[in-house]
PDB file of C-alpha atoms (C1' of nucleotides) in Angstrom:
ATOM      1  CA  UNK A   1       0.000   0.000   0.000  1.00  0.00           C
ATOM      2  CA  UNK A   2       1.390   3.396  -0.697  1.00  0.00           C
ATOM      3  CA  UNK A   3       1.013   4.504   2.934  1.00  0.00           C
ATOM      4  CA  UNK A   4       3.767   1.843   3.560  1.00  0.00           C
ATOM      5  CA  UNK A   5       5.519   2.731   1.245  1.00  0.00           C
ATOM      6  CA  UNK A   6       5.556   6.773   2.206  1.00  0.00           C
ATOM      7  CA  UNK A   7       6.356   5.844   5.384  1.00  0.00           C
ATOM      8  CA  UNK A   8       9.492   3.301   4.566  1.00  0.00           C
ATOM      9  CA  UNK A   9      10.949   6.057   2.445  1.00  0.00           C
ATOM     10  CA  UNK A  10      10.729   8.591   5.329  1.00  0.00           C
ATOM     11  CA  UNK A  11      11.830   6.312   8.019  1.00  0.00           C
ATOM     12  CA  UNK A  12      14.326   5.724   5.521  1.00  0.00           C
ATOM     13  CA  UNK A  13      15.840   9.297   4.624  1.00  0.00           C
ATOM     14  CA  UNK A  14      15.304  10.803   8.697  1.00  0.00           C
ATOM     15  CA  UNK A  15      17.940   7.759   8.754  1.00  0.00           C
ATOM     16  CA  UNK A  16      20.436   8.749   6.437  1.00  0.00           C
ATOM     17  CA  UNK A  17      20.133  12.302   7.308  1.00  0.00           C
ATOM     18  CA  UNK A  18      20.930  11.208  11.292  1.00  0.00           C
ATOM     19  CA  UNK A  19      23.888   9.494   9.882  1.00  0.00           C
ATOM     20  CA  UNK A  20      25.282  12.065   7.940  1.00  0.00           C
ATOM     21  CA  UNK A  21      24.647  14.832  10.371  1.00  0.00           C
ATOM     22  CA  UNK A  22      26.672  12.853  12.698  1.00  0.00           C
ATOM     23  CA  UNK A  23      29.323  11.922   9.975  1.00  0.00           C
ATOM     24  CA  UNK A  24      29.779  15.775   9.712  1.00  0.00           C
ATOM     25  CA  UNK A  25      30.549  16.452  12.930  1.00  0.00           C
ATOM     26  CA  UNK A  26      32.969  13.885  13.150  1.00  0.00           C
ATOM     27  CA  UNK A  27      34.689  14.333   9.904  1.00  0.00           C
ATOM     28  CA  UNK A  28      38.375  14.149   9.018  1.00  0.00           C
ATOM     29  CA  UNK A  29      40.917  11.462   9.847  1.00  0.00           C
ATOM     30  CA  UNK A  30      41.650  12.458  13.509  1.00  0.00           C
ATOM     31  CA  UNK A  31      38.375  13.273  15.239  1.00  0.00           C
ATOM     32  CA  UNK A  32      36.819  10.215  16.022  1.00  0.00           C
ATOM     33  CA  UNK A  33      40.416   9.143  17.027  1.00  0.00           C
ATOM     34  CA  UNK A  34      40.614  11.931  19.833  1.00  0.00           C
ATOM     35  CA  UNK A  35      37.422  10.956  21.128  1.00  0.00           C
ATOM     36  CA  UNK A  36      38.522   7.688  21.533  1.00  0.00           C
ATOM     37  CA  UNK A  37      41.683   8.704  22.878  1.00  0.00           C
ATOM     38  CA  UNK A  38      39.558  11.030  25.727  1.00  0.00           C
ATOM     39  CA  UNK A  39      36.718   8.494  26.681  1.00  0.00           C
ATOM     40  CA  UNK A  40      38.999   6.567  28.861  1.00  0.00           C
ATOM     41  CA  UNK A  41      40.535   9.804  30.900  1.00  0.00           C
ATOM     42  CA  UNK A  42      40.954  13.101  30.673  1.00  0.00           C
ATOM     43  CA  UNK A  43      44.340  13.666  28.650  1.00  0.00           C
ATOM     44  CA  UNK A  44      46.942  16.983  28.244  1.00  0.00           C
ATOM     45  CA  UNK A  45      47.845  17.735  24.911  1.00  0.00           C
ATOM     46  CA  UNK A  46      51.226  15.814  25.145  1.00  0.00           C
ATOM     47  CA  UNK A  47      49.657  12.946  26.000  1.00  0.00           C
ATOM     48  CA  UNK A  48      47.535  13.066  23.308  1.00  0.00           C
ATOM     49  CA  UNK A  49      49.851  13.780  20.701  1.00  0.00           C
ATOM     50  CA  UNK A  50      51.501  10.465  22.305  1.00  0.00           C
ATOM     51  CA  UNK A  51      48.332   8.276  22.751  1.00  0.00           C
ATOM     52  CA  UNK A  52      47.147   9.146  18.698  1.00  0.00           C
ATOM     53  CA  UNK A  53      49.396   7.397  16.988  1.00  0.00           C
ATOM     54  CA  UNK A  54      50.665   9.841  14.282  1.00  0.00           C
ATOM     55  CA  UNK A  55      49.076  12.847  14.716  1.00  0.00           C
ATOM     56  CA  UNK A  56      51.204  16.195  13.995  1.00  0.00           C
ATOM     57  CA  UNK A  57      50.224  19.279  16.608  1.00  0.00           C
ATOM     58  CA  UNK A  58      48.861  21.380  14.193  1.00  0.00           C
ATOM     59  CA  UNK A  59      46.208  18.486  13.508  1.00  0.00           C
ATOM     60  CA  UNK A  60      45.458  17.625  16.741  1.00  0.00           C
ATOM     61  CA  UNK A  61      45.238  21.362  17.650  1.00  0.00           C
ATOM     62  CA  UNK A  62      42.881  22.272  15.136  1.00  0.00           C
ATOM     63  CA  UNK A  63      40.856  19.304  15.996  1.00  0.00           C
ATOM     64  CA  UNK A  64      40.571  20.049  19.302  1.00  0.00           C
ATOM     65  CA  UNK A  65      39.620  22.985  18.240  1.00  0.00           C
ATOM     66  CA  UNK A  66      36.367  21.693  16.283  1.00  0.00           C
ATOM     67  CA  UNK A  67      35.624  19.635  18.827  1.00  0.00           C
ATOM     68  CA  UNK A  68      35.539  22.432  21.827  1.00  0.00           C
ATOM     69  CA  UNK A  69      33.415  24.541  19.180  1.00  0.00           C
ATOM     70  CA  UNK A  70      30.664  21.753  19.103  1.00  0.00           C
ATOM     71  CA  UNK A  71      30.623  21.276  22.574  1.00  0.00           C
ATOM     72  CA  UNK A  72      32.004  17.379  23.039  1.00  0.00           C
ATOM     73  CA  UNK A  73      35.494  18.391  24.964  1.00  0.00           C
ATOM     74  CA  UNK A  74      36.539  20.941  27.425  1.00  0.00           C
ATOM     75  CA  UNK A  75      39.577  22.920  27.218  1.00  0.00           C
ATOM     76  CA  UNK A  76      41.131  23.589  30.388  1.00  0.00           C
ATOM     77  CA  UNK A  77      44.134  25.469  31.459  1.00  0.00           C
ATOM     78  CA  UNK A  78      45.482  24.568  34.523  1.00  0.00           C
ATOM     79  CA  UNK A  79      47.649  26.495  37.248  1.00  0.00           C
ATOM     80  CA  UNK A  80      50.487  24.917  36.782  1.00  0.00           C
ATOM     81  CA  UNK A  81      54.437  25.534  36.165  1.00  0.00           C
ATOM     82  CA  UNK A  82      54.957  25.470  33.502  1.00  0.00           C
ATOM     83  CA  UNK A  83      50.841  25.448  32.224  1.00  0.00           C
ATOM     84  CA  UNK A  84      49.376  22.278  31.498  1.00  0.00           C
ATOM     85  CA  UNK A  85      46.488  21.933  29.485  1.00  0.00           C
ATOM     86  CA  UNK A  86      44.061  19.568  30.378  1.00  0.00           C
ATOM     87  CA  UNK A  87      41.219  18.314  27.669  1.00  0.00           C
ATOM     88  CA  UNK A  88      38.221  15.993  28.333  1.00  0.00           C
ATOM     89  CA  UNK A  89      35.166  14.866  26.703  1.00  0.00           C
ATOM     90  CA  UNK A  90      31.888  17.006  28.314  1.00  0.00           C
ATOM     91  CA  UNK A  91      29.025  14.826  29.071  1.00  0.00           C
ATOM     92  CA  UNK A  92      27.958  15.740  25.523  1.00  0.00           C
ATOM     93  CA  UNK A  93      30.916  14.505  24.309  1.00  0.00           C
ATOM     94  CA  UNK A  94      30.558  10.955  26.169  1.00  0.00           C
ATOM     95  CA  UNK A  95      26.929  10.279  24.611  1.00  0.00           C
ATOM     96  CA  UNK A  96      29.272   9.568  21.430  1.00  0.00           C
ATOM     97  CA  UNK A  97      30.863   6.757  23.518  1.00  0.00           C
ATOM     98  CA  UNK A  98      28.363   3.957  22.329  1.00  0.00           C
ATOM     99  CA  UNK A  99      29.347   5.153  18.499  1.00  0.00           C
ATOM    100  CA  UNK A 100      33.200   4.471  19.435  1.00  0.00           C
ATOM    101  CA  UNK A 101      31.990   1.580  21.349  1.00  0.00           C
ATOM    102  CA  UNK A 102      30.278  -0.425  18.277  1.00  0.00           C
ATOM    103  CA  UNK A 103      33.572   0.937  15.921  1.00  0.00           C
ATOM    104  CA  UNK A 104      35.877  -0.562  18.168  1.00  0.00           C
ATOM    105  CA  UNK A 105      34.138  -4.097  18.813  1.00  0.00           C
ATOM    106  CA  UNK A 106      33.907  -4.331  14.869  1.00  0.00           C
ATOM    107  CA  UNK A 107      37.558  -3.522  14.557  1.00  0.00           C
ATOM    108  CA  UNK A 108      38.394  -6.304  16.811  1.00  0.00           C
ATOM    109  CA  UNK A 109      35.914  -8.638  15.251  1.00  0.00           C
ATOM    110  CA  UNK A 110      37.370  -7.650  11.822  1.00  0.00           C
ATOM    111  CA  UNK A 111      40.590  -8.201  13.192  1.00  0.00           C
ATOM    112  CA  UNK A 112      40.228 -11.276  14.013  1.00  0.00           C
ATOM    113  CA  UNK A 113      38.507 -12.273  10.630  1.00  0.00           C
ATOM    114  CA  UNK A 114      41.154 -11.028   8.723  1.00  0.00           C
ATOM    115  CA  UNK A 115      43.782 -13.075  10.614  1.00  0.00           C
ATOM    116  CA  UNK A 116      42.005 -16.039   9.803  1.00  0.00           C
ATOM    117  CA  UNK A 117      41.665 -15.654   6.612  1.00  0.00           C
ATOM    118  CA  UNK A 118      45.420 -15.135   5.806  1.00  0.00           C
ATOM    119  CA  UNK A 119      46.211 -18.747   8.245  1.00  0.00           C
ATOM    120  CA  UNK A 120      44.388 -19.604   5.678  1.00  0.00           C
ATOM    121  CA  UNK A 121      46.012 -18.952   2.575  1.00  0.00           C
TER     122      UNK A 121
ATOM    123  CA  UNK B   1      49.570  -1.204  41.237  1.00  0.00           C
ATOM    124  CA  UNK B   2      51.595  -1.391  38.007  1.00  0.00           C
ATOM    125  CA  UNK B   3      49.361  -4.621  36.742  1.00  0.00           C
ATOM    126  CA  UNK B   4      46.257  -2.880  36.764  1.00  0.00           C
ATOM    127  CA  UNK B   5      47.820   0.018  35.054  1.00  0.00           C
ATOM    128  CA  UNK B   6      49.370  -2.120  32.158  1.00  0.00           C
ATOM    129  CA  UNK B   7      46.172  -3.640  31.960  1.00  0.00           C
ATOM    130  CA  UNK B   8      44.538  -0.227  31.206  1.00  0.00           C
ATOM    131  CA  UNK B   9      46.735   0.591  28.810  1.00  0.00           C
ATOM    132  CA  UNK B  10      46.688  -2.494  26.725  1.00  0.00           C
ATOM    133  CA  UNK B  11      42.606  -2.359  27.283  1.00  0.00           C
ATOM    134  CA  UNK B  12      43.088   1.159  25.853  1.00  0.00           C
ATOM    135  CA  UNK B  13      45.414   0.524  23.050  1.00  0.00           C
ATOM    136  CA  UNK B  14      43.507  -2.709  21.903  1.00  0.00           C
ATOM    137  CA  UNK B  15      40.546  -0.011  21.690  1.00  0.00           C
ATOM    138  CA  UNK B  16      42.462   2.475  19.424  1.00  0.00           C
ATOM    139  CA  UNK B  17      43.727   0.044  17.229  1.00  0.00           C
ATOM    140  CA  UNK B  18      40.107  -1.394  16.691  1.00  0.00           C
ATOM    141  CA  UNK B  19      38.429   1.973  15.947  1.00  0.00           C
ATOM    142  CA  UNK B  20      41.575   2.713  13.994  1.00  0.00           C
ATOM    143  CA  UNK B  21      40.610  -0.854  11.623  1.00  0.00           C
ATOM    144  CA  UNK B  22      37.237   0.417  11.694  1.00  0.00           C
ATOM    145  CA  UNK B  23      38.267   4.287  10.329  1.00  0.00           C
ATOM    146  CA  UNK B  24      40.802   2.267   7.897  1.00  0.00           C
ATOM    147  CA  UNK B  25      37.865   0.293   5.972  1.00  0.00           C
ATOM    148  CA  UNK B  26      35.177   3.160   6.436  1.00  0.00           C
ATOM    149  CA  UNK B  27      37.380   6.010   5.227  1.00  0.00           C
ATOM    150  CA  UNK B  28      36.404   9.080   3.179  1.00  0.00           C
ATOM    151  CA  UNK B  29      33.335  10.816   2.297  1.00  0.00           C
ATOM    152  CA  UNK B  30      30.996   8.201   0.880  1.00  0.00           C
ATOM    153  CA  UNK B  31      31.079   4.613   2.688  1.00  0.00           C
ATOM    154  CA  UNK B  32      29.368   5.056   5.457  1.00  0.00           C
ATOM    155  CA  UNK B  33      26.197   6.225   3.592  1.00  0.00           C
ATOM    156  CA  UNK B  34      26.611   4.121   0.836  1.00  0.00           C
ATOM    157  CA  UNK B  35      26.302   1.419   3.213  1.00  0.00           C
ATOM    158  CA  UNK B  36      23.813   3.216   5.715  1.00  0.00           C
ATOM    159  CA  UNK B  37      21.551   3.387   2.184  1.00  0.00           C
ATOM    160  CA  UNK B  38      22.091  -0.489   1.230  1.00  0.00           C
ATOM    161  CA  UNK B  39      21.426  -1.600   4.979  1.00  0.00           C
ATOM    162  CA  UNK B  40      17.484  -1.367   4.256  1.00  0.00           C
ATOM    163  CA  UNK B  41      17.469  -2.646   0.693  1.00  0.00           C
ATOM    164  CA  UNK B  42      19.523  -3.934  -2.158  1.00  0.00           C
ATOM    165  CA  UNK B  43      19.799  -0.731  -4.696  1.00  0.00           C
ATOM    166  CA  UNK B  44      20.820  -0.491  -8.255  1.00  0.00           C
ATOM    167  CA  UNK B  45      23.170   2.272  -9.229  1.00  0.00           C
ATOM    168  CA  UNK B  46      21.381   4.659 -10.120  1.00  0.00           C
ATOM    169  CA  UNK B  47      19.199   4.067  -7.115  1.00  0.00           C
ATOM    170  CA  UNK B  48      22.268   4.891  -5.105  1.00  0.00           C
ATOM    171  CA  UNK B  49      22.356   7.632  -6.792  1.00  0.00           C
ATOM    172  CA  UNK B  50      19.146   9.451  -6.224  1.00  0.00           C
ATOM    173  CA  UNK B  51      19.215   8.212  -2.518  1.00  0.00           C
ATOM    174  CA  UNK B  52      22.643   9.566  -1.614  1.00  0.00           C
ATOM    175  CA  UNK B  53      22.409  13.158  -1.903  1.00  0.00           C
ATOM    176  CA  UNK B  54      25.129  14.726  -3.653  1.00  0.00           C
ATOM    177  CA  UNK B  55      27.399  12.076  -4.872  1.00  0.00           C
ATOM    178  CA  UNK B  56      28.365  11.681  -8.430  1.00  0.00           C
ATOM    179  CA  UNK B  57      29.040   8.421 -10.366  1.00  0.00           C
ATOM    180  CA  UNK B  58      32.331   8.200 -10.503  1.00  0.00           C
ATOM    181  CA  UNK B  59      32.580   8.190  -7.020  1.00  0.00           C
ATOM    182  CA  UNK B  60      30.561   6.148  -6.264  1.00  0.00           C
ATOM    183  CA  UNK B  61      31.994   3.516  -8.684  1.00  0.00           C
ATOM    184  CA  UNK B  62      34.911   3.957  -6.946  1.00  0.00           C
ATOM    185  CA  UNK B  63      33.804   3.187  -3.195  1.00  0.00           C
ATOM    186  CA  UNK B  64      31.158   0.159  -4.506  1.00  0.00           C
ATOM    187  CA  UNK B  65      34.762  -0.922  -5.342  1.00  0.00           C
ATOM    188  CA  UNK B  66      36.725  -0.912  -2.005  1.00  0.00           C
ATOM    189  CA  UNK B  67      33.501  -2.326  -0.210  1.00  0.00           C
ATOM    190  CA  UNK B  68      33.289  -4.936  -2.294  1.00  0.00           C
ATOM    191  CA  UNK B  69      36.612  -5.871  -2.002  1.00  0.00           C
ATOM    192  CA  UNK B  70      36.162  -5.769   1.838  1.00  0.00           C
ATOM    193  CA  UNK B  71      33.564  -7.808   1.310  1.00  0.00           C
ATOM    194  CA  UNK B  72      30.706  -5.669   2.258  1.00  0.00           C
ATOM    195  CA  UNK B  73      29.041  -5.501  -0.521  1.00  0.00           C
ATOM    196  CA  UNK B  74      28.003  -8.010  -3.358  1.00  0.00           C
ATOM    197  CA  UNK B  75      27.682  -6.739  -6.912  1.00  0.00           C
ATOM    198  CA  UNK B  76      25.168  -9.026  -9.312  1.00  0.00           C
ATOM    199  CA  UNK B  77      24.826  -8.169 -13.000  1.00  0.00           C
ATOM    200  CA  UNK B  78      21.096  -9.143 -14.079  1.00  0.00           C
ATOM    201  CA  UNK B  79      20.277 -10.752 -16.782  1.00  0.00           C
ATOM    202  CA  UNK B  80      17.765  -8.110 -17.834  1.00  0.00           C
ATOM    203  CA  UNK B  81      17.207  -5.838 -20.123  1.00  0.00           C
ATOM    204  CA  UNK B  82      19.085  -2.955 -20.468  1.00  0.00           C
ATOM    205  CA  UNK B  83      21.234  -5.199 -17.603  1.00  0.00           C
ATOM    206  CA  UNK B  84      20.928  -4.192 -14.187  1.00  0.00           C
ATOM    207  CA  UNK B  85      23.037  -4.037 -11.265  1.00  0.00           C
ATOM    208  CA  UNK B  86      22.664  -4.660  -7.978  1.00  0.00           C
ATOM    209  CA  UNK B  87      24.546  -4.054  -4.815  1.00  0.00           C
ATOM    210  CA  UNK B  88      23.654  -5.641  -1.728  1.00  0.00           C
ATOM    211  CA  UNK B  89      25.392  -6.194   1.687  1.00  0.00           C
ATOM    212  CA  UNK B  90      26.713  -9.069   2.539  1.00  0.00           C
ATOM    213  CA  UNK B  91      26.021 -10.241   5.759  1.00  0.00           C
ATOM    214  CA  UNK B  92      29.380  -9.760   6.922  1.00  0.00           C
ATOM    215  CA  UNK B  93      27.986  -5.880   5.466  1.00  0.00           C
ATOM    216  CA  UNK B  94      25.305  -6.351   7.621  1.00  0.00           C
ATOM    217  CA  UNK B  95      27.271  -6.687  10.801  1.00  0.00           C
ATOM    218  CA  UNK B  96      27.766  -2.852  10.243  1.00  0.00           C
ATOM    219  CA  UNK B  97      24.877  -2.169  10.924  1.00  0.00           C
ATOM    220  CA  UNK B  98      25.305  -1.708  14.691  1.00  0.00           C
ATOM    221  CA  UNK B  99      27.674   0.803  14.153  1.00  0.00           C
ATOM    222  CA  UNK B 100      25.287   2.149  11.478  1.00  0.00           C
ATOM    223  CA  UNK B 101      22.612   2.577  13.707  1.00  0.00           C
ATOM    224  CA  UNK B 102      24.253   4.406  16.765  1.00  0.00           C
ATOM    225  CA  UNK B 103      25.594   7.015  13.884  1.00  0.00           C
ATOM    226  CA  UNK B 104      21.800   7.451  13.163  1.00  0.00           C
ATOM    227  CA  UNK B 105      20.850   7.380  16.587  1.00  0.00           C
ATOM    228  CA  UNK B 106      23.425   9.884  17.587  1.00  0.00           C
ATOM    229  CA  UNK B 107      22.528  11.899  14.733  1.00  0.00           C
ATOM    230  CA  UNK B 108      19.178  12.461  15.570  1.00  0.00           C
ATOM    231  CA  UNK B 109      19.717  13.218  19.291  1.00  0.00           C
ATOM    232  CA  UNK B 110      21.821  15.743  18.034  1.00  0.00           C
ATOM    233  CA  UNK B 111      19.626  17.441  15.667  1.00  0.00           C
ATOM    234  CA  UNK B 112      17.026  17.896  18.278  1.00  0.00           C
ATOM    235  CA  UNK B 113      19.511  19.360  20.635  1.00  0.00           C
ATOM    236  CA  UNK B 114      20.736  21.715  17.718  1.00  0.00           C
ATOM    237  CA  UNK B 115      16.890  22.773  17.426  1.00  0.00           C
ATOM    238  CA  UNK B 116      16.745  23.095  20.736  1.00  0.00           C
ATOM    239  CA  UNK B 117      19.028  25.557  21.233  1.00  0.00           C
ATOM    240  CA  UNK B 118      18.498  27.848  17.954  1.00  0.00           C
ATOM    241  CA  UNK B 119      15.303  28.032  19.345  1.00  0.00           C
ATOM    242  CA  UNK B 120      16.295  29.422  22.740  1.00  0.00           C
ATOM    243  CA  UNK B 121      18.281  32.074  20.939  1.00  0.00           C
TER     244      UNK B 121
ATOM    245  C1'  DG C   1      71.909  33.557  30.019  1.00  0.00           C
ATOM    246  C1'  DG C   2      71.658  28.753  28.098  1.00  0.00           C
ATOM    247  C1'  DT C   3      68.698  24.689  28.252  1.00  0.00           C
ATOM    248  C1'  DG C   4      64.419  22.309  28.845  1.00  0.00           C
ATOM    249  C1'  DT C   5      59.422  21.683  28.821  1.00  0.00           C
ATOM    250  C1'  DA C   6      54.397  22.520  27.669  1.00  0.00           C
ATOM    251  C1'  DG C   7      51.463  24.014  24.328  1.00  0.00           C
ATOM    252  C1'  DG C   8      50.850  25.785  20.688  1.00  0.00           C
ATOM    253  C1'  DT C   9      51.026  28.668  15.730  1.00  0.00           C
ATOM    254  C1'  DT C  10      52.936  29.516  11.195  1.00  0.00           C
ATOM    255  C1'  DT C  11      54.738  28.463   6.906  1.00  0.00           C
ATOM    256  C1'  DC C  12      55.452  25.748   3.154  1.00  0.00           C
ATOM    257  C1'  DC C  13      54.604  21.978   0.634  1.00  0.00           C
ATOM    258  C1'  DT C  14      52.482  17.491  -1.228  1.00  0.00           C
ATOM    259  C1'  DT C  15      48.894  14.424  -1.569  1.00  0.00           C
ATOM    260  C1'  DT C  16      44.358  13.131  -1.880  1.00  0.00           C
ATOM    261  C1'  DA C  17      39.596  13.650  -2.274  1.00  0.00           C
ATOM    262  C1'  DG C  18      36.279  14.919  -4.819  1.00  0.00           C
ATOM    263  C1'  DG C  19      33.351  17.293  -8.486  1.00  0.00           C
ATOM    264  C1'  DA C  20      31.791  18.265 -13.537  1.00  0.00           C
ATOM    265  C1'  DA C  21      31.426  16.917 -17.771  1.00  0.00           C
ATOM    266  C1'  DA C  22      32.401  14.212 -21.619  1.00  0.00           C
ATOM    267  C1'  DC C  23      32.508   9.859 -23.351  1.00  0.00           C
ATOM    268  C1'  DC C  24      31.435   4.870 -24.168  1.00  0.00           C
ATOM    269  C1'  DA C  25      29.159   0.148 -24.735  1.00  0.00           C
ATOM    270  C1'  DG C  26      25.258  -2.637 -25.144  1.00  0.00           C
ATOM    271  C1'  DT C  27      20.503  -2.869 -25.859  1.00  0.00           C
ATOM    272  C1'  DT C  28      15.789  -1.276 -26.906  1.00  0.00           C
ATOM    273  C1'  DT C  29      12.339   1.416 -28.768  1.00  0.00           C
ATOM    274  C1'  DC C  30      10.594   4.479 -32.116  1.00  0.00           C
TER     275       DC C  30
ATOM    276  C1'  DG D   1      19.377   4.787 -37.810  1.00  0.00           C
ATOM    277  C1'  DA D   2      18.487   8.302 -34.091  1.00  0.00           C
ATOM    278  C1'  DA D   3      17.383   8.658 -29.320  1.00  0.00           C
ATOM    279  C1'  DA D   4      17.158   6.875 -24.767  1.00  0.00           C
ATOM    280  C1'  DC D   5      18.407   4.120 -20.764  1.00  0.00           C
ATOM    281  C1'  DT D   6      21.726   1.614 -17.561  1.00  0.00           C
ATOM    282  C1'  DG D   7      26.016   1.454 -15.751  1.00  0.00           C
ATOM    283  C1'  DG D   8      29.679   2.797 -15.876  1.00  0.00           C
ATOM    284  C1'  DT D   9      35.026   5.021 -17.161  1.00  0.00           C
ATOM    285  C1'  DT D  10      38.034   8.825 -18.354  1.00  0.00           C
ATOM    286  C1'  DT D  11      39.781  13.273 -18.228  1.00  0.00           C
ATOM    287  C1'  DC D  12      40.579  17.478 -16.269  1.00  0.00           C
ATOM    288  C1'  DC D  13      40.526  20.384 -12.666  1.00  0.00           C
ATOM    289  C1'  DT D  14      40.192  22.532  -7.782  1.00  0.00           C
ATOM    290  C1'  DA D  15      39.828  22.576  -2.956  1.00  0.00           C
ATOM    291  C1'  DA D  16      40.850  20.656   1.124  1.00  0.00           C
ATOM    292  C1'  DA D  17      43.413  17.692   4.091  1.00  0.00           C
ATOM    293  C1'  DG D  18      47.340  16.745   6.011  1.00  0.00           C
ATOM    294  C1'  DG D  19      52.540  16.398   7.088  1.00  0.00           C
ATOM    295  C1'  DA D  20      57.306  18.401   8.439  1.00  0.00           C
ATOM    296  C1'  DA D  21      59.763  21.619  10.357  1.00  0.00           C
ATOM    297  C1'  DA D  22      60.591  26.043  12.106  1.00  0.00           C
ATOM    298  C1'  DC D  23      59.184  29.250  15.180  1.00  0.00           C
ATOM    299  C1'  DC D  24      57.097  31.402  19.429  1.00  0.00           C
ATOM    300  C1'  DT D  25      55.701  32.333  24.433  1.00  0.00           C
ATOM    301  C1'  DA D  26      55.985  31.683  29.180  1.00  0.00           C
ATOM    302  C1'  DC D  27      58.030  29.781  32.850  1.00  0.00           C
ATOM    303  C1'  DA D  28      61.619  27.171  35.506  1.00  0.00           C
ATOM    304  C1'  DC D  29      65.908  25.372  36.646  1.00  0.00           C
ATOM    305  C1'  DC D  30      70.803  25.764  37.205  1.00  0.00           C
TER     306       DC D  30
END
DNA sequence: GGTGTAGGTTTCCTTTAGGAAACCAGTTTC
DNA sequence: GAAACTGGTTTCCTAAAGGAAACCTACACC
């Protein structure tokens, strides 16, 4: 019936326009990376730049940047000698935890699937 | 107590790598949708066309590629004619759809909190 | 006053992604 | 035999992403 139908098709788009609204946020090679990085502890920029395997300061800083500017971390400077700068995800920024969650237990199933296939071979 | 702490960080870098695998096979623009758009249906081409806003053909051509040498996504000439093609997930595509869904989920949290707060402005 | 550290920014450069449009092959319909 | 449709590929081009290295500020230590 063509009510169905109607209402598969907009079930359908208000789906793909979720995901890509999401996809934009968390665009570019890095973000979804720092998030990662930041949903176990609160990290300092060092550490970060040491936890993200590869990640040049200007990246990471600009990231950061993005991030802080859609509300998912917190940029703090603390009183320290010589300053330290502390980032963390804001309770925003951990409601993206069960996204990260479902990448990373793919990743490991993939893993896995990939190293049996080449025993294989 | 230095156990637990290795533990955390091998936890933590186990994580990274697996989102990192993840990132690796769902890179660029494109993938995610592409498969966020086959995860209700099958679609021809130029199906995938009209239902992913925006992207052109030779772009898509090229990312039906690298899922489908993943092994996402199936590609079946029909014997039809003019011929047909169609693209399906596989069901190891399928197992995506998890991560598919808390992108969309996400996604539409977050809209409603951006309307939210325009609308407070 | 030289060295070191944290946290960046700036500059310069290369690579890649991606878009637009033309083109093509096979088949059908007019 | 011209036009139209599917499913692409090819070419050409631009914009954006990203990397490396130098530089900068503020403070501390010695």
């Amino acid at each position: 019936m063509a009510e169905k139908e109607n209402l598969d098709k907009a079930v359908c788009s208000v789906h793909h326009m979720a995901v890509r609204d999401t996809m934009d946020i968390l665009n570019g090679k890095w973000k979804i990376r720092i998030i990662a990085s930041l949903s176990f502890h609160k990290k300092r920029f060092m550490e970060l730049i040491a936890d993200i395997d590869g990640i040049a300061a200007k990246m990471l800083s600009k990231e950061l940047q993005e991030l802080e500017m859609n509300g998912l971390v917190t940029r703090s400077v603390l009183n320290t000698k010589p300053i330290t700068v502390e980032y963390e995800l804001t309770p925003y920024g951990h409601t993206l935890k069960p996204v990260i969650n479902e990448m990373a237990a793919w990743g490991m199933k993939h893993r896995k699937k990939v190293m049996k296939g080449s025993a294989l071979k």
